[in-house]
Amino acid sequence: MILASTASAGTTWPSWFLVVAAVLVSGLLLVGPALRRRYPVACWLLFGFPVACCRVIRTWRPLMAGCGLAVSRRPALTVVSGLVGKGAPPPQPLVPRFGFIRPTAGGFWLLARLLPGQVPDDFVKAAPAMAEAWEVHAVRVLSQKPGTVRITASVIDPLAYPRIPKQREPVQLLRVAVGALETGAAWVIDLRRIPHWLIVGATRSGKSTLINALVAGLAPQPVALVGVDCKGGMELSLYEPRLSALATNREQAVRLLAALVDLTLDRMTVCRAARVRNIWGLPEHERPVPVVVIVDEIAELFLIASRNEKDEAHAAGTALIRLAQLGAALGVFLVVAGQRVGSDLGPGVTALRAQLGGRVCHRVADPGTAEMALGDLNPDALKAAQAITPEQAGTAVLASGDGWERARSHLITEADAEAIAAEYAHLTPHLPELLDAK
């Protein structure tokens, strides 16, 4: 009797295991979509990432051979994928080695070591093939250090429905999360690190939404916001309750920019007297308030139709260049925006562009504007910006000396921006030297 019971239990156990496994799989199939919507990162790490790792490991060798990244172990032998000669097994080529596959919130990344004679561009050209083989949205290849590349894969397009990352640290002065990067991380504009920015984009490309997000993040901070909007103030007047000064035509803009230069020179005198190199070296109670100058539609400042306008345009351009050269150390920061920026607007635009270390390029109407914004920083960033379609409103390519990224700003409507400006109007610093310039 005891032997019979043991044999019966031994036969029943696999059946129960199969039933339980079938129930679990059915449950996951039923609730999987809901779980992915509610906990996308957790579902990716638990289920998607292991599958992706297996796919990378399984396809790595044939992928390298098919993309011409495999090297024969015999110098005189050319390796052709799938070639077998005289019944002998095909030679096993030497392929680049890769390290641990590390997960991200919406994909994964790994480091690959280049073989002798290879350059990072060889892997950049193979990125589309990697995306197809690994069944992911996109693959980007960046040079990590000499002899090594970083391969980053995005499973889905994180810019289609950007998620607002949770704030994990206290808000820092002049630092604003304005959107999401293609990697899934927060898109942060830090004016202390990169003090001056150029933002370009055609109508309805997302340029105004980005400025709205930037102003919404700066409004609660102890900073002065100054606007220059030569289109009659149609754009920046939304924030007027929170602006310390606003110029709505070129004549006002010239006076306001000249007053800002004088303010910067006064701060220089204070720093020199205190024997410090910038305002951040002053005691906190003596430190002047930072000033963020937002210039909308830069072309309106530089376009000329008469001799008098030529003098005004030259004066405005000279003042902007001086602010860009002196302002970072003295607490004056520039955010210059426009639909079109080109060398045809005059040499002042090119000189100003050279001082704006941060660049953001949305979809533009002419290639010259994208070239002006990104061409001197990174040719790959320029190609990515030119590939933005009208359906990708809000998507932009941002570049600086640190590299480039695709990003998308959070949707801050005009009504939202107006409400935020009114809510924090009581924080507007009083700068009499700027008000006298109007």
Short mmCIF file of C-alpha atoms in Angstrom, two decimals:
data_model
loop_
_atom_site.label_atom_id
_atom_site.label_comp_id
_atom_site.label_asym_id
_atom_site.label_seq_id
_atom_site.Cartn_x
_atom_site.Cartn_y
_atom_site.Cartn_z
CA MET A 1 0.00 0.00 0.00
CA ILE A 2 2.80 2.38 0.82
CA LEU A 3 4.56 1.69 -2.48
CA ALA A 4 1.34 2.21 -4.42
CA SER A 5 0.72 5.59 -2.77
CA THR A 6 4.26 6.71 -3.50
CA ALA A 7 3.98 5.72 -7.15
CA SER A 8 0.62 7.51 -7.45
CA ALA A 9 2.06 10.70 -5.95
CA GLY A 10 5.02 10.53 -8.33
CA THR A 11 2.70 10.37 -11.34
CA THR A 12 0.43 13.17 -10.10
CA TRP A 13 3.17 15.72 -9.34
CA PRO A 14 4.13 16.50 -12.99
CA SER A 15 0.45 16.88 -13.88
CA TRP A 16 -0.14 19.37 -11.08
CA PHE A 17 3.01 21.25 -12.08
CA LEU A 18 1.77 21.56 -15.69
CA VAL A 19 -1.65 22.76 -14.49
CA VAL A 20 -0.12 25.40 -12.22
CA ALA A 21 2.26 26.54 -14.99
CA ALA A 22 -0.63 26.77 -17.47
CA VAL A 23 -2.67 28.83 -15.00
CA LEU A 24 0.25 31.21 -14.37
CA VAL A 25 0.95 31.67 -18.07
CA SER A 26 -2.75 32.26 -18.81
CA GLY A 27 -2.94 34.78 -15.98
CA LEU A 28 0.09 36.66 -17.27
CA LEU A 29 -1.35 36.76 -20.77
CA LEU A 30 -4.61 38.15 -19.45
CA VAL A 31 -3.25 40.74 -17.04
CA GLY A 32 0.00 41.42 -18.92
CA PRO A 33 -1.25 44.47 -20.90
CA ALA A 34 -2.70 46.04 -17.74
CA LEU A 35 0.54 45.43 -15.84
CA ARG A 36 2.60 46.92 -18.66
CA ARG A 37 0.47 50.07 -18.63
CA ARG A 38 0.60 50.44 -14.85
CA TYR A 39 4.14 49.21 -14.15
CA PRO A 40 6.01 49.46 -17.47
CA VAL A 41 9.50 49.56 -15.98
CA ALA A 42 8.92 46.58 -13.66
CA CYS A 43 7.40 44.49 -16.47
CA TRP A 44 10.31 45.32 -18.74
CA LEU A 45 12.90 44.31 -16.14
CA LEU A 46 11.10 41.09 -15.18
CA PHE A 47 10.02 39.81 -18.58
CA GLY A 48 11.31 41.88 -21.49
CA PHE A 49 14.92 42.38 -20.49
CA PRO A 50 15.80 38.65 -20.08
CA VAL A 51 14.33 37.93 -23.52
CA ALA A 52 16.31 40.81 -25.02
CA CYS A 53 19.54 39.52 -23.44
CA CYS A 54 19.00 36.09 -24.98
CA ARG A 55 18.33 37.68 -28.35
CA VAL A 56 21.53 39.75 -28.22
CA ILE A 57 23.66 36.73 -27.22
CA ARG A 58 22.10 34.50 -29.88
CA THR A 59 22.46 36.97 -32.76
CA TRP A 60 25.75 38.67 -31.89
CA ARG A 61 28.12 36.49 -33.93
CA PRO A 62 26.04 36.25 -37.14
CA LEU A 63 25.17 39.95 -36.83
CA MET A 64 28.82 40.97 -36.62
CA ALA A 65 29.67 38.74 -39.60
CA GLY A 66 26.74 40.04 -41.67
CA CYS A 67 27.66 43.69 -40.97
CA GLY A 68 31.31 43.19 -41.89
CA LEU A 69 32.51 43.58 -38.30
CA ALA A 70 34.03 40.08 -38.10
CA VAL A 71 37.71 39.57 -38.88
CA SER A 72 39.27 36.35 -40.15
CA ARG A 73 41.74 34.58 -37.89
CA ARG A 74 43.83 33.89 -41.01
CA PRO A 75 45.21 37.08 -42.56
CA ALA A 76 44.97 35.78 -46.12
CA LEU A 77 41.41 34.45 -45.79
CA THR A 78 38.36 36.60 -46.44
CA VAL A 79 35.43 35.54 -44.30
CA VAL A 80 32.10 35.36 -46.11
CA SER A 81 29.02 34.56 -44.03
CA GLY A 82 27.80 31.00 -44.75
CA LEU A 83 30.66 30.04 -47.13
CA VAL A 84 31.82 26.39 -46.92
CA GLY A 85 34.71 25.17 -49.07
CA LYS A 86 35.35 21.52 -50.09
CA GLY A 87 33.14 20.15 -47.34
CA ALA A 88 35.20 21.73 -44.56
CA PRO A 89 33.40 23.57 -41.77
CA PRO A 90 33.25 27.33 -42.27
CA PRO A 91 36.04 29.26 -40.54
CA GLN A 92 34.99 30.87 -37.28
CA PRO A 93 35.75 34.58 -37.58
CA LEU A 94 36.96 36.75 -34.74
CA VAL A 95 34.13 39.03 -33.60
CA PRO A 96 34.21 42.02 -31.23
CA ARG A 97 33.69 41.11 -27.60
CA PHE A 98 30.97 42.73 -25.53
CA GLY A 99 30.53 43.12 -21.78
CA PHE A 100 27.59 42.82 -19.43
CA ILE A 101 24.19 43.83 -20.80
CA ARG A 102 22.78 46.42 -18.43
CA PRO A 103 19.10 47.39 -18.31
CA THR A 104 17.63 50.89 -18.48
CA ALA A 105 14.07 52.06 -17.87
CA GLY A 106 13.15 51.39 -21.48
CA GLY A 107 15.94 49.36 -23.01
CA PHE A 108 19.51 48.25 -22.36
CA TRP A 109 23.11 49.11 -23.10
CA LEU A 110 26.42 47.31 -23.41
CA LEU A 111 30.05 48.04 -24.14
CA ALA A 112 31.80 46.46 -27.12
CA ARG A 113 35.55 46.37 -27.70
CA LEU A 114 36.74 47.23 -31.20
CA LEU A 115 39.02 44.88 -33.09
CA PRO A 116 42.28 46.22 -34.58
CA GLY A 117 41.51 48.34 -37.63
CA GLN A 118 37.92 49.14 -36.60
CA VAL A 119 36.56 52.59 -35.77
CA PRO A 120 33.32 53.62 -34.02
CA ASP A 121 31.77 54.66 -37.36
CA ASP A 122 31.76 50.99 -38.41
CA PHE A 123 29.37 50.25 -35.54
CA VAL A 124 27.32 53.39 -36.20
CA LYS A 125 26.60 52.11 -39.73
CA ALA A 126 25.55 48.74 -38.29
CA ALA A 127 23.08 50.29 -35.79
CA PRO A 128 19.96 49.82 -38.02
CA ALA A 129 20.84 46.14 -38.51
CA MET A 130 21.23 45.72 -34.74
CA ALA A 131 17.80 47.27 -34.17
CA GLU A 132 16.24 44.84 -36.64
CA ALA A 133 18.02 41.78 -35.25
CA TRP A 134 17.17 42.63 -31.63
CA GLU A 135 13.61 43.76 -32.48
CA VAL A 136 13.94 47.14 -30.74
CA HIS A 137 12.89 50.66 -31.69
CA ALA A 138 16.35 52.12 -32.17
CA VAL A 139 20.03 51.54 -31.47
CA ARG A 140 22.55 54.31 -30.90
CA VAL A 141 26.31 53.89 -30.86
CA LEU A 142 28.61 56.33 -29.08
CA SER A 143 32.36 56.27 -28.60
CA GLN A 144 32.94 55.48 -24.92
CA LYS A 145 36.73 55.67 -24.89
CA PRO A 146 39.50 54.71 -27.33
CA GLY A 147 38.89 51.14 -28.44
CA THR A 148 35.40 50.86 -26.93
CA VAL A 149 31.89 51.84 -28.04
CA ARG A 150 28.70 52.06 -26.02
CA ILE A 151 25.66 50.49 -27.73
CA THR A 152 22.32 51.69 -26.36
CA ALA A 153 19.02 50.13 -27.43
CA SER A 154 15.55 51.60 -26.89
CA VAL A 155 12.80 48.98 -26.95
CA ILE A 156 10.05 51.54 -27.62
CA ASP A 157 10.12 55.18 -28.59
CA PRO A 158 10.20 56.97 -25.20
CA LEU A 159 9.44 60.27 -26.93
CA ALA A 160 6.06 59.11 -28.25
CA TYR A 161 4.51 59.34 -24.78
CA PRO A 162 7.17 60.91 -22.55
CA ARG A 163 6.79 60.20 -18.84
CA ILE A 164 7.60 62.89 -16.30
CA PRO A 165 10.37 61.44 -14.09
CA LYS A 166 9.77 61.67 -10.35
CA GLN A 167 11.66 64.44 -8.59
CA ARG A 168 14.18 62.58 -6.41
CA GLU A 169 16.17 65.57 -5.20
CA PRO A 170 15.41 69.14 -4.11
CA VAL A 171 15.09 71.74 -6.84
CA GLN A 172 18.41 73.39 -7.59
CA LEU A 173 18.75 77.02 -8.57
CA LEU A 174 18.64 77.59 -12.36
CA ARG A 175 18.07 73.88 -13.00
CA VAL A 176 14.79 72.83 -14.68
CA ALA A 177 13.49 69.46 -15.91
CA VAL A 178 11.75 70.46 -19.14
CA GLY A 179 11.04 67.06 -20.71
CA ALA A 180 12.31 63.55 -21.35
CA LEU A 181 15.37 62.23 -23.20
CA GLU A 182 15.30 59.33 -25.63
CA THR A 183 16.99 57.23 -22.96
CA GLY A 184 13.99 57.74 -20.66
CA ALA A 185 15.89 60.05 -18.32
CA ALA A 186 14.76 63.58 -17.52
CA TRP A 187 15.74 66.35 -19.93
CA VAL A 188 17.30 68.94 -17.65
CA ILE A 189 18.42 72.43 -18.63
CA ASP A 190 21.01 73.53 -16.09
CA LEU A 191 21.99 77.15 -16.65
CA ARG A 192 24.79 76.94 -14.11
CA ARG A 193 26.46 74.24 -16.21
CA ILE A 194 25.58 75.51 -19.71
CA PRO A 195 24.66 79.19 -19.27
CA HIS A 196 23.48 80.19 -22.76
CA TRP A 197 21.11 78.36 -25.13
CA LEU A 198 19.95 78.62 -28.74
CA ILE A 199 16.50 77.15 -29.50
CA VAL A 200 15.29 76.91 -33.10
CA GLY A 201 12.17 75.45 -34.64
CA ALA A 202 9.51 76.10 -37.26
CA THR A 203 5.93 77.02 -36.44
CA ARG A 204 4.16 74.30 -34.41
CA SER A 205 7.40 72.34 -33.95
CA GLY A 206 7.40 72.59 -30.14
CA LYS A 207 9.69 75.61 -29.63
CA SER A 208 7.10 77.63 -27.69
CA THR A 209 6.16 74.59 -25.59
CA LEU A 210 9.80 74.21 -24.55
CA ILE A 211 10.01 77.88 -23.56
CA ASN A 212 6.77 77.44 -21.60
CA ALA A 213 8.28 74.49 -19.74
CA LEU A 214 11.47 76.43 -19.01
CA VAL A 215 9.59 79.48 -17.68
CA ALA A 216 7.26 77.24 -15.63
CA GLY A 217 10.30 75.69 -13.95
CA LEU A 218 12.08 78.99 -13.34
CA ALA A 219 9.04 80.93 -12.09
CA PRO A 220 9.08 79.42 -8.54
CA GLN A 221 12.82 80.08 -8.19
CA PRO A 222 14.46 83.27 -6.87
CA VAL A 223 15.53 84.52 -10.29
CA ALA A 224 14.63 87.50 -12.47
CA LEU A 225 13.09 86.78 -15.87
CA VAL A 226 13.51 89.34 -18.64
CA GLY A 227 11.78 89.10 -22.02
CA VAL A 228 12.66 90.45 -25.46
CA ASP A 229 9.85 89.79 -27.94
CA CYS A 230 9.98 92.06 -30.98
CA LYS A 231 6.75 90.62 -32.39
CA GLY A 232 4.78 93.01 -30.23
CA GLY A 233 5.08 90.74 -27.20
CA MET A 234 2.66 88.16 -28.66
CA GLU A 235 4.62 85.25 -27.17
CA LEU A 236 6.29 86.43 -23.98
CA SER A 237 3.47 88.69 -22.74
CA LEU A 238 1.91 85.50 -21.30
CA TYR A 239 4.54 85.61 -18.58
CA GLU A 240 4.42 89.38 -18.00
CA PRO A 241 3.32 89.18 -14.33
CA ARG A 242 6.51 87.20 -13.63
CA LEU A 243 8.83 89.31 -15.85
CA SER A 244 11.03 91.99 -14.36
CA ALA A 245 11.10 93.71 -17.77
CA LEU A 246 9.69 93.11 -21.26
CA ALA A 247 10.66 94.76 -24.57
CA THR A 248 8.08 94.41 -27.35
CA ASN A 249 9.87 96.17 -30.24
CA ARG A 250 13.43 96.65 -31.41
CA GLU A 251 13.77 100.19 -30.03
CA GLN A 252 12.80 98.99 -26.54
CA ALA A 253 14.99 95.90 -26.97
CA VAL A 254 18.09 98.01 -27.70
CA ARG A 255 17.56 100.07 -24.54
CA LEU A 256 16.80 97.01 -22.41
CA LEU A 257 19.82 95.07 -23.66
CA ALA A 258 22.07 98.11 -23.08
CA ALA A 259 20.72 98.33 -19.51
CA LEU A 260 21.49 94.63 -19.02
CA VAL A 261 25.07 95.22 -20.18
CA ASP A 262 25.37 98.08 -17.65
CA LEU A 263 23.95 95.79 -14.93
CA THR A 264 26.55 93.18 -15.84
CA LEU A 265 29.37 95.74 -15.66
CA ASP A 266 28.15 96.92 -12.24
CA ARG A 267 28.27 93.32 -10.99
CA MET A 268 31.77 93.02 -12.38
CA THR A 269 32.81 95.99 -10.24
CA VAL A 270 31.27 94.38 -7.14
CA CYS A 271 33.10 91.09 -7.78
CA ARG A 272 36.40 92.86 -8.37
CA ALA A 273 36.01 94.82 -5.12
CA ALA A 274 35.27 91.57 -3.23
CA ARG A 275 38.21 89.85 -4.97
CA VAL A 276 36.08 87.00 -6.33
CA ARG A 277 35.86 85.74 -9.90
CA ASN A 278 32.07 85.42 -10.14
CA ILE A 279 28.91 86.25 -8.18
CA TRP A 280 28.82 82.73 -6.70
CA GLY A 281 31.91 83.61 -4.70
CA LEU A 282 30.07 86.43 -2.92
CA PRO A 283 28.36 85.86 0.45
CA GLU A 284 24.77 84.74 -0.09
CA HIS A 285 23.26 87.89 1.42
CA GLU A 286 25.37 90.06 -0.95
CA ARG A 287 24.85 87.96 -4.06
CA PRO A 288 22.74 89.71 -6.77
CA VAL A 289 19.72 87.91 -8.16
CA PRO A 290 20.39 85.79 -11.28
CA VAL A 291 18.81 87.15 -14.47
CA VAL A 292 17.54 84.91 -17.27
CA VAL A 293 17.02 86.80 -20.54
CA ILE A 294 14.61 85.14 -22.99
CA VAL A 295 14.83 86.46 -26.57
CA ASP A 296 12.02 85.25 -28.81
CA GLU A 297 12.34 85.41 -32.61
CA ILE A 298 15.93 86.56 -32.89
CA ALA A 299 15.51 87.35 -36.60
CA GLU A 300 13.32 90.35 -35.72
CA LEU A 301 16.30 91.92 -33.98
CA PHE A 302 18.62 91.54 -36.96
CA LEU A 303 16.40 92.12 -40.03
CA ILE A 304 16.90 95.62 -41.41
CA ALA A 305 15.04 97.78 -43.94
CA SER A 306 16.66 101.20 -43.44
CA ARG A 307 19.83 102.88 -42.22
CA ASN A 308 18.27 103.60 -38.83
CA GLU A 309 17.23 99.96 -38.43
CA LYS A 310 20.76 98.89 -39.35
CA ASP A 311 22.18 100.89 -36.44
CA GLU A 312 19.58 99.42 -34.06
CA ALA A 313 20.26 95.86 -35.24
CA HIS A 314 24.01 96.37 -34.80
CA ALA A 315 23.52 97.77 -31.29
CA ALA A 316 21.23 94.87 -30.29
CA GLY A 317 23.62 92.27 -31.68
CA THR A 318 26.62 93.83 -29.96
CA ALA A 319 24.78 93.94 -26.62
CA LEU A 320 23.74 90.27 -26.90
CA ILE A 321 27.30 89.20 -27.71
CA ARG A 322 28.65 91.13 -24.72
CA LEU A 323 26.04 89.56 -22.44
CA ALA A 324 26.96 86.12 -23.73
CA GLN A 325 30.68 86.77 -23.15
CA LEU A 326 30.35 88.29 -19.67
CA GLY A 327 27.06 87.02 -18.31
CA ALA A 328 27.87 83.45 -17.18
CA ALA A 329 30.16 84.56 -14.36
CA LEU A 330 27.98 87.52 -13.42
CA GLY A 331 24.61 85.79 -13.21
CA VAL A 332 23.09 86.81 -16.56
CA PHE A 333 21.95 83.93 -18.77
CA LEU A 334 20.64 83.94 -22.35
CA VAL A 335 17.95 81.80 -23.96
CA VAL A 336 17.72 82.84 -27.62
CA ALA A 337 14.93 81.39 -29.77
CA GLY A 338 13.87 81.74 -33.39
CA GLN A 339 12.13 80.09 -36.31
CA ARG A 340 15.03 80.83 -38.61
CA VAL A 341 18.65 81.53 -37.78
CA GLY A 342 21.16 81.94 -40.57
CA SER A 343 24.31 83.78 -41.56
CA ASP A 344 22.21 85.88 -43.97
CA LEU A 345 20.95 87.81 -40.95
CA GLY A 346 24.41 89.29 -40.56
CA PRO A 347 27.79 88.51 -39.00
CA GLY A 348 26.39 89.31 -35.56
CA VAL A 349 24.27 86.15 -35.60
CA THR A 350 27.29 83.93 -36.30
CA ALA A 351 29.31 85.62 -33.55
CA LEU A 352 26.41 85.24 -31.11
CA ARG A 353 25.90 81.58 -32.06
CA ALA A 354 29.51 80.84 -31.12
CA GLN A 355 28.79 82.01 -27.54
CA LEU A 356 25.66 79.87 -27.08
CA GLY A 357 26.99 76.53 -25.84
CA GLY A 358 23.63 74.73 -25.60
CA ARG A 359 21.65 74.10 -28.79
CA VAL A 360 18.13 72.76 -29.28
CA CYS A 361 16.86 72.11 -32.80
CA HIS A 362 13.22 71.17 -33.45
CA ARG A 363 11.86 70.54 -36.95
CA VAL A 364 12.97 73.47 -39.10
CA ALA A 365 11.72 74.82 -42.39
CA ASP A 366 15.15 75.20 -44.02
CA PRO A 367 18.36 73.16 -43.69
CA GLY A 368 20.43 76.28 -43.09
CA THR A 369 18.84 76.84 -39.69
CA ALA A 370 19.65 73.28 -38.58
CA GLU A 371 23.19 73.73 -39.90
CA MET A 372 23.56 76.97 -37.94
CA ALA A 373 22.26 75.35 -34.76
CA LEU A 374 24.09 72.02 -34.82
CA GLY A 375 26.55 71.88 -37.71
CA ASP A 376 29.53 73.16 -35.73
CA LEU A 377 28.94 70.74 -32.84
CA ASN A 378 28.10 67.32 -34.25
CA PRO A 379 27.28 66.11 -37.78
CA ASP A 380 25.30 63.14 -36.43
CA ALA A 381 23.10 65.53 -34.42
CA LEU A 382 22.48 67.52 -37.60
CA LYS A 383 21.31 64.42 -39.47
CA ALA A 384 19.00 63.46 -36.58
CA ALA A 385 17.45 66.94 -36.52
CA GLN A 386 16.85 66.92 -40.27
CA ALA A 387 14.99 63.60 -39.89
CA ILE A 388 12.33 65.05 -37.53
CA THR A 389 8.91 64.92 -39.25
CA PRO A 390 5.93 67.28 -38.82
CA GLU A 391 4.12 64.51 -36.91
CA GLN A 392 6.83 64.59 -34.21
CA ALA A 393 5.86 67.94 -32.71
CA GLY A 394 7.83 68.63 -29.54
CA THR A 395 10.69 66.31 -30.53
CA ALA A 396 14.07 68.00 -30.71
CA VAL A 397 17.78 67.30 -30.88
CA LEU A 398 19.84 68.97 -28.18
CA ALA A 399 23.58 69.26 -28.43
CA SER A 400 26.45 70.73 -26.48
CA GLY A 401 30.12 70.08 -26.01
CA ASP A 402 29.15 66.95 -24.04
CA GLY A 403 27.41 65.24 -26.99
CA TRP A 404 23.87 65.11 -28.34
CA GLU A 405 20.49 63.53 -27.52
CA ARG A 406 16.98 63.30 -28.91
CA ALA A 407 14.42 64.72 -26.50
CA ARG A 408 10.86 65.97 -26.16
CA SER A 409 9.57 68.72 -23.89
CA HIS A 410 6.60 68.35 -21.56
CA LEU A 411 3.36 69.81 -22.83
CA ILE A 412 2.86 73.13 -21.03
CA THR A 413 -0.03 74.98 -22.69
CA GLU A 414 -0.31 78.75 -22.97
CA ALA A 415 -3.04 78.69 -20.32
CA ASP A 416 -0.77 76.71 -17.98
CA ALA A 417 2.12 79.13 -18.53
CA GLU A 418 -0.10 82.14 -17.91
CA ALA A 419 -1.47 80.60 -14.71
CA ILE A 420 2.01 79.74 -13.41
CA ALA A 421 3.28 83.27 -14.13
CA ALA A 422 0.34 84.74 -12.21
CA GLU A 423 0.79 82.31 -9.31
CA TYR A 424 4.42 83.30 -8.76
CA ALA A 425 4.11 86.98 -9.68
CA HIS A 426 4.92 87.92 -6.06
CA LEU A 427 8.43 86.46 -6.54
CA THR A 428 9.27 88.90 -9.37
CA PRO A 429 12.44 90.81 -8.39
CA HIS A 430 12.31 94.58 -8.71
CA LEU A 431 15.15 95.79 -10.94
CA PRO A 432 14.75 99.56 -11.33
CA GLU A 433 17.69 99.85 -13.70
CA LEU A 434 15.81 97.69 -16.22
CA LEU A 435 12.44 99.37 -15.76
CA ASP A 436 14.03 102.76 -16.50
CA ALA A 437 15.17 101.39 -19.88
CA LYS A 438 11.62 100.90 -21.20
#
